[in-house]
XYZ file of C-alpha atoms in Angstrom:
453
model
C -56.277 -27.664 -96.230
C -56.592 -26.091 -99.453
C -53.968 -24.132 -100.875
C -53.713 -21.832 -104.173
C -51.116 -22.827 -107.130
C -47.282 -21.231 -106.505
C -47.445 -20.600 -110.103
C -50.814 -18.351 -109.637
C -49.100 -16.485 -107.136
C -45.962 -15.315 -109.291
C -48.213 -14.814 -112.096
C -50.496 -12.260 -109.677
C -46.885 -11.026 -108.444
C -46.033 -10.016 -111.864
C -49.145 -8.511 -113.137
C -48.637 -6.504 -109.715
C -45.182 -4.880 -110.268
C -46.423 -4.375 -114.294
C -49.361 -2.392 -112.810
C -47.046 -0.646 -110.347
C -44.596 0.183 -113.367
C -48.095 1.834 -115.498
C -48.617 3.865 -112.479
C -45.503 5.562 -112.827
C -42.898 3.780 -111.030
C -39.440 3.117 -112.985
C -39.351 0.557 -111.211
C -41.437 -1.838 -109.361
C -41.571 -4.922 -106.992
C -44.278 -7.053 -105.625
C -44.025 -9.738 -102.617
C -46.929 -11.862 -102.110
C -47.574 -13.941 -99.312
C -49.741 -16.583 -98.591
C -50.244 -19.114 -95.224
C -52.247 -21.005 -93.158
C -51.956 -21.863 -90.210
C -53.329 -24.460 -87.143
C -52.726 -24.565 -83.585
C -53.692 -26.163 -80.304
C -52.942 -25.093 -76.585
C -53.560 -25.923 -73.172
C -52.857 -23.720 -70.394
C -53.935 -24.521 -66.860
C -56.348 -27.030 -68.057
C -58.212 -25.123 -70.707
C -58.101 -26.056 -74.592
C -58.110 -23.219 -76.967
C -57.513 -24.192 -80.580
C -57.167 -21.780 -83.422
C -57.013 -21.669 -87.165
C -55.901 -18.954 -89.788
C -54.975 -17.504 -93.669
C -52.637 -15.049 -93.603
C -52.839 -13.490 -97.091
C -51.004 -9.971 -98.334
C -49.157 -7.876 -100.717
C -46.037 -5.719 -100.508
C -45.107 -3.298 -103.166
C -42.024 -1.588 -103.802
C -42.076 1.603 -106.417
C -39.138 3.206 -107.582
C -38.801 6.391 -109.089
C -35.455 7.784 -109.547
C -33.400 7.244 -105.877
C -36.736 7.557 -104.027
C -38.527 4.339 -103.215
C -42.324 4.397 -101.542
C -43.931 1.217 -99.981
C -47.111 0.145 -99.202
C -48.843 -3.034 -98.093
C -52.008 -4.886 -97.875
C -53.665 -7.801 -96.166
C -55.508 -8.791 -99.376
C -54.793 -10.664 -102.083
C -57.881 -9.309 -103.948
C -56.964 -8.034 -107.734
C -58.352 -4.920 -106.706
C -56.894 -3.958 -103.299
C -53.366 -5.279 -104.865
C -53.586 -2.729 -107.713
C -55.120 -0.068 -104.816
C -52.226 -1.174 -103.025
C -49.564 -0.223 -106.100
C -51.024 3.171 -106.661
C -50.612 4.014 -103.275
C -46.593 2.546 -103.653
C -46.100 5.028 -106.618
C -47.733 7.851 -104.495
C -45.197 7.574 -101.631
C -42.299 7.386 -103.858
C -43.104 10.502 -105.243
C -42.765 12.308 -101.825
C -39.889 10.075 -100.518
C -36.661 11.993 -100.049
C -33.975 10.411 -102.393
C -31.905 7.667 -100.581
C -28.326 8.330 -102.123
C -27.127 4.757 -101.567
C -30.290 3.360 -103.670
C -29.105 1.871 -106.931
C -31.837 -0.589 -107.716
C -33.841 -3.542 -107.424
C -31.895 -6.511 -108.098
C -31.729 -8.453 -111.152
C -32.156 -12.250 -111.727
C -29.692 -14.290 -110.556
C -28.560 -17.796 -112.258
C -27.375 -19.925 -109.660
C -28.069 -23.283 -108.167
C -30.796 -23.190 -104.933
C -32.711 -25.255 -103.209
C -35.755 -25.588 -101.883
C -36.350 -27.019 -98.026
C -38.987 -29.861 -97.256
C -42.704 -29.112 -98.513
C -44.807 -32.562 -96.801
C -47.844 -33.230 -97.927
C -49.154 -35.123 -94.787
C -49.144 -31.946 -93.145
C -51.910 -30.534 -95.358
C -54.439 -33.632 -93.667
C -53.910 -32.588 -90.346
C -56.971 -31.530 -88.302
C -57.600 -29.638 -85.119
C -58.529 -32.870 -83.625
C -55.535 -34.421 -84.671
C -53.278 -31.795 -82.698
C -55.892 -31.329 -80.253
C -55.075 -34.996 -78.915
C -51.256 -34.683 -79.724
C -51.293 -31.672 -76.998
C -53.425 -34.008 -74.936
C -50.877 -36.920 -74.874
C -48.258 -34.583 -74.008
C -49.503 -32.663 -71.156
C -50.670 -36.220 -69.851
C -47.715 -37.772 -70.027
C -45.604 -34.604 -68.227
C -48.302 -35.171 -65.101
C -48.071 -38.871 -64.693
C -43.743 -38.774 -64.215
C -44.282 -37.387 -60.453
C -46.770 -36.343 -57.816
C -44.737 -33.076 -57.983
C -45.378 -31.544 -61.110
C -48.088 -28.993 -60.405
C -48.685 -27.404 -63.459
C -48.633 -28.587 -67.293
C -48.795 -26.138 -70.537
C -48.315 -27.430 -74.009
C -48.921 -26.316 -77.282
C -48.537 -27.888 -81.049
C -48.974 -25.586 -84.395
C -48.130 -26.127 -88.364
C -48.146 -23.748 -90.929
C -48.569 -23.648 -94.688
C -46.659 -20.770 -96.369
C -46.025 -19.811 -100.383
C -44.616 -16.676 -101.197
C -43.665 -15.091 -104.578
C -41.552 -12.505 -105.771
C -41.876 -10.503 -108.933
C -40.396 -7.284 -110.424
C -40.089 -5.614 -113.531
C -36.216 -6.099 -114.269
C -37.169 -9.715 -114.709
C -37.468 -11.614 -111.432
C -40.426 -14.120 -111.428
C -40.112 -16.910 -108.856
C -41.398 -18.112 -105.496
C -41.771 -20.556 -102.858
C -43.438 -23.097 -100.608
C -42.628 -24.737 -97.207
C -44.262 -26.600 -94.637
C -43.658 -26.843 -91.114
C -44.684 -27.930 -87.366
C -43.404 -27.065 -84.027
C -44.646 -28.274 -80.427
C -43.372 -27.441 -76.900
C -44.423 -27.907 -73.472
C -43.765 -26.022 -70.359
C -43.784 -27.787 -66.850
C -43.490 -27.151 -63.353
C -42.344 -28.783 -59.902
C -42.806 -27.982 -56.702
C -41.368 -29.291 -53.569
C -41.888 -27.465 -50.325
C -41.433 -23.602 -50.738
C -39.024 -24.557 -53.975
C -40.528 -24.176 -57.848
C -38.577 -24.908 -60.791
C -39.404 -25.915 -64.355
C -38.576 -27.616 -67.097
C -39.314 -27.481 -71.100
C -38.837 -29.141 -73.878
C -39.494 -28.631 -77.579
C -39.573 -29.818 -80.949
C -39.317 -28.378 -84.792
C -39.544 -29.945 -88.072
C -40.485 -29.179 -91.568
C -42.599 -32.346 -91.489
C -45.199 -33.945 -89.536
C -43.493 -35.772 -86.318
C -44.780 -37.552 -83.230
C -44.345 -35.595 -80.103
C -44.910 -37.970 -77.762
C -41.903 -37.986 -75.021
C -41.506 -34.366 -74.685
C -43.382 -34.338 -71.736
C -41.823 -36.738 -70.363
C -38.779 -34.929 -71.066
C -39.728 -31.745 -69.590
C -41.425 -32.803 -66.836
C -37.982 -35.004 -65.847
C -36.072 -31.702 -66.000
C -38.476 -29.798 -63.686
C -37.502 -32.513 -60.936
C -34.143 -32.927 -61.384
C -33.705 -29.018 -60.820
C -35.763 -29.650 -57.450
C -33.007 -28.998 -54.388
C -31.423 -26.285 -55.781
C -28.710 -24.307 -54.188
C -27.767 -20.665 -54.472
C -24.251 -20.013 -56.050
C -22.077 -18.901 -53.275
C -20.678 -15.925 -54.816
C -19.944 -14.189 -57.887
C -17.372 -15.879 -59.644
C -15.745 -15.891 -63.183
C -16.109 -19.350 -64.085
C -16.116 -21.817 -67.237
C -19.611 -21.876 -68.734
C -20.886 -24.836 -70.603
C -24.126 -23.710 -73.395
C -26.175 -26.948 -74.041
C -27.779 -26.776 -77.378
C -30.618 -25.186 -76.688
C -29.086 -21.658 -75.079
C -25.931 -22.384 -77.689
C -28.440 -20.278 -79.962
C -27.281 -16.598 -77.971
C -24.557 -16.519 -79.573
C -25.605 -16.567 -82.973
C -28.640 -14.163 -82.322
C -25.827 -11.805 -81.745
C -23.817 -12.862 -84.273
C -26.693 -12.407 -87.381
C -26.212 -8.396 -86.309
C -22.527 -7.989 -86.521
C -22.392 -10.115 -89.922
C -25.195 -7.948 -91.520
C -24.072 -5.936 -93.977
C -25.677 -3.421 -93.346
C -24.725 -3.130 -90.254
C -21.011 -3.128 -91.142
C -22.038 -0.266 -93.396
C -23.112 1.541 -91.119
C -20.676 1.338 -89.092
C -22.696 -0.482 -86.615
C -20.647 -3.942 -86.021
C -18.099 -4.641 -84.499
C -16.695 -7.225 -86.687
C -16.656 -4.551 -89.604
C -13.931 -4.087 -91.673
C -12.662 -8.038 -90.085
C -12.759 -9.684 -93.253
C -10.324 -12.204 -93.237
C -9.503 -11.736 -89.790
C -9.330 -14.111 -86.899
C -12.324 -13.026 -84.897
C -13.013 -16.937 -83.191
C -11.500 -20.070 -81.726
C -9.713 -21.746 -84.238
C -12.091 -24.721 -84.584
C -15.007 -22.529 -84.762
C -17.282 -22.850 -87.752
C -20.095 -21.380 -89.050
C -22.005 -21.050 -91.921
C -25.111 -19.745 -93.339
C -26.984 -23.112 -94.916
C -29.932 -22.216 -96.952
C -29.806 -25.358 -98.655
C -30.516 -27.515 -95.112
C -33.137 -29.072 -95.901
C -34.836 -29.381 -92.218
C -33.973 -26.074 -91.653
C -37.232 -24.262 -90.595
C -36.251 -21.167 -92.826
C -35.051 -22.918 -95.924
C -36.643 -21.535 -99.009
C -35.422 -21.796 -102.720
C -35.284 -17.405 -103.241
C -34.937 -14.940 -100.749
C -37.337 -12.065 -100.002
C -36.113 -10.151 -103.392
C -36.112 -13.464 -105.457
C -32.649 -14.120 -105.214
C -31.155 -17.558 -105.070
C -30.126 -18.807 -101.508
C -26.719 -20.230 -100.869
C -24.909 -22.139 -98.750
C -21.814 -19.651 -97.186
C -19.420 -19.947 -94.768
C -19.308 -16.796 -92.589
C -16.578 -18.364 -90.199
C -14.195 -20.672 -90.695
C -11.937 -22.053 -88.517
C -12.409 -18.679 -86.313
C -11.619 -16.786 -89.559
C -14.447 -14.230 -90.528
C -14.744 -14.957 -94.013
C -18.379 -13.520 -95.560
C -20.499 -10.900 -94.812
C -24.636 -11.247 -95.683
C -25.734 -9.216 -98.219
C -29.336 -8.214 -100.000
C -29.270 -6.066 -103.249
C -29.288 -3.022 -101.839
C -26.274 -4.019 -99.460
C -24.582 -5.319 -102.633
C -24.640 -2.994 -104.835
C -23.388 -0.308 -102.369
C -20.206 -2.576 -103.068
C -20.663 -3.644 -106.155
C -21.242 -7.429 -104.943
C -24.033 -9.792 -105.708
C -26.693 -10.601 -102.809
C -26.033 -13.249 -100.972
C -29.580 -14.199 -100.618
C -30.054 -12.919 -97.559
C -32.753 -10.159 -97.815
C -35.619 -11.239 -95.259
C -38.928 -9.556 -94.181
C -39.504 -11.097 -91.161
C -42.129 -13.523 -90.010
C -45.843 -13.878 -89.942
C -46.999 -11.011 -92.196
C -43.839 -10.299 -93.539
C -45.435 -8.457 -96.533
C -46.170 -5.606 -94.143
C -41.995 -6.000 -94.170
C -39.537 -4.444 -96.913
C -36.540 -6.475 -97.346
C -34.033 -6.680 -94.609
C -31.052 -9.098 -94.005
C -30.927 -12.372 -91.934
C -29.174 -15.931 -92.090
C -31.601 -18.302 -93.165
C -30.172 -21.517 -91.336
C -27.185 -21.316 -89.263
C -25.001 -24.194 -88.681
C -22.170 -24.881 -86.292
C -20.072 -27.074 -87.136
C -19.877 -29.761 -84.019
C -17.268 -31.332 -81.939
C -16.492 -35.098 -81.591
C -17.183 -34.863 -78.020
C -20.780 -35.512 -76.303
C -22.017 -32.994 -74.091
C -21.248 -35.598 -70.821
C -17.577 -35.580 -72.003
C -17.568 -31.328 -72.030
C -18.540 -31.951 -68.029
C -15.815 -33.934 -67.356
C -13.161 -31.658 -69.005
C -13.718 -28.715 -66.138
C -12.676 -28.671 -62.439
C -15.545 -25.712 -61.621
C -17.984 -24.355 -64.238
C -21.758 -23.771 -64.531
C -23.725 -25.684 -66.943
C -26.207 -23.796 -68.285
C -29.768 -25.588 -69.671
C -32.708 -25.268 -71.947
C -33.077 -21.711 -71.489
C -31.819 -17.868 -71.113
C -33.988 -14.868 -70.337
C -32.705 -11.420 -71.757
C -30.955 -12.107 -74.873
C -32.908 -9.784 -76.788
C -31.706 -7.153 -74.307
C -28.068 -7.612 -75.168
C -25.793 -4.949 -77.073
C -26.225 -5.945 -80.708
C -22.974 -3.585 -81.373
C -20.737 -3.526 -78.947
C -21.685 -7.718 -77.906
C -22.268 -6.970 -74.098
C -24.810 -9.405 -72.534
C -26.069 -9.985 -69.283
C -28.358 -13.458 -69.248
C -30.575 -15.154 -66.683
C -29.991 -18.791 -66.807
C -33.086 -20.273 -65.352
C -32.094 -23.777 -65.168
C -27.557 -23.752 -64.351
C -26.028 -26.659 -62.772
C -23.030 -26.283 -60.890
C -20.160 -28.498 -61.574
C -17.375 -29.563 -59.752
C -14.661 -31.498 -60.318
C -16.109 -33.073 -64.203
C -19.291 -33.752 -62.168
C -22.960 -32.127 -62.340
C -23.095 -31.882 -58.340
C -26.269 -30.338 -57.425
C -28.892 -27.780 -59.753
C -28.516 -23.784 -59.042
C -30.976 -21.354 -58.166
C -31.198 -19.002 -61.481
C -28.037 -16.597 -62.015
C -26.904 -14.298 -64.345
C -24.210 -14.988 -66.873
C -22.487 -12.105 -68.287
C -19.543 -11.279 -70.973
C -19.060 -9.995 -74.532
C -19.914 -11.900 -77.366
C -16.942 -11.563 -79.401
C -14.388 -12.532 -76.420
C -16.452 -15.182 -75.579
C -16.086 -16.898 -79.338
C -12.104 -16.457 -79.160
C -12.474 -17.837 -75.745
C -14.398 -21.261 -76.565
C -12.307 -24.748 -75.199
C -14.403 -27.052 -77.097
C -17.614 -27.802 -79.154
C -19.625 -30.816 -78.318
C -21.348 -33.175 -80.931
C -25.060 -32.520 -80.599
C -26.482 -30.518 -82.805
C -30.211 -29.467 -82.580
C -32.014 -28.033 -84.868
C -33.601 -24.965 -83.783
C -35.744 -22.002 -85.568
C -32.387 -19.968 -86.386
C -30.628 -23.216 -87.388
C -28.971 -26.289 -85.710
C -25.856 -25.395 -83.027
C -24.328 -27.985 -80.518
C -23.407 -27.303 -76.678
C -19.884 -25.060 -76.319
C -17.758 -24.637 -73.685
C -16.699 -20.722 -72.595
C -13.678 -20.572 -70.730
C -14.908 -17.811 -68.443
C -17.889 -16.093 -67.616
C -19.088 -13.640 -65.080
C -21.849 -15.821 -63.246
C -23.860 -13.767 -60.381
C -26.563 -15.258 -58.111
């Protein structure tokens, strides 16, 4: 893959910001993104491969307390200047935002880039097709009861630059690769599934994930129905415990707090979780999938505790919410994934990091008399109530625990509760940290949740 110079992108962003001001903006900001991706997939025996390039610019123009935004899926100079002019015209007709103060000033503090693997630049479509075929074939060889296998591997190279007329002119770059596999196993009239995935900033060998996914599908055969609705302890493994972090992300956003839409609003310094629960936003995690030296407004990212020993320590801020409280942004401005230049900044953690315990998952199982183990995947997390914290999700691969032993797999069940109550009802946290798109989290044992067949 041939990639443009990061310095060129930064210089281009500066030029567009200056042009926006020349068109009549009092302040201006330009965000430039360039990326390339390569994906291979096998579904139903059919191989597909996709290669693409993403390039675009988003411009904010400020006139008084009016903020206009325009974007274009191109980094051609003429189109970028046209976009700048459109942003100014939008600002001229926008209503005033009484809470807007200014675009951010440069912030001087230490920050770190994530991993950038030059080897990923040399990967070809032939290489990843071969890798996908390998994991699919190894899954098929596990057991004759495996009836379907689908897999994919994708890689990406991204660079972004941010410049504004208050002196910010920065950028960063990153690489990433991910692979996943999905298997179905059939025994008589019963169908069960198994999955596995790996995320990495560096080139990685995916050998073995097909075998793992297939074995998980086989282990789930012979499932029984939970005999009745019950309130039981539930262990979420390191795959499914990320649900709590997705709901927590909303609650600790300063925007949610300022708009009175967070259950954690006004609770700074208070106990909101189990006494040994610590989670931080680790923007310096070298292998974190979203690690970058700067956020989407060009503010240096930081490492900050959010909940420490059960006590709420920090909310996450972008410049808009920080200015409203006379604070400095925590470096958590984000524009989403994919064609991020099409979006104005919001707030998001960079990488969640849940401090692990000292016991492996197997030991957590031995500590409960009767419980449910939720493994590998959950359905319906996105339908949770992000304001109240209420959730009702489907555990597709649950297991029944009796007297400290996993006795048999269960048919899918519904697990329901409230995330904020669950955080205070943690019994134990495992040692099995796993990297996902959102950071690192281990298994978590909750004392009681509603479980329905």
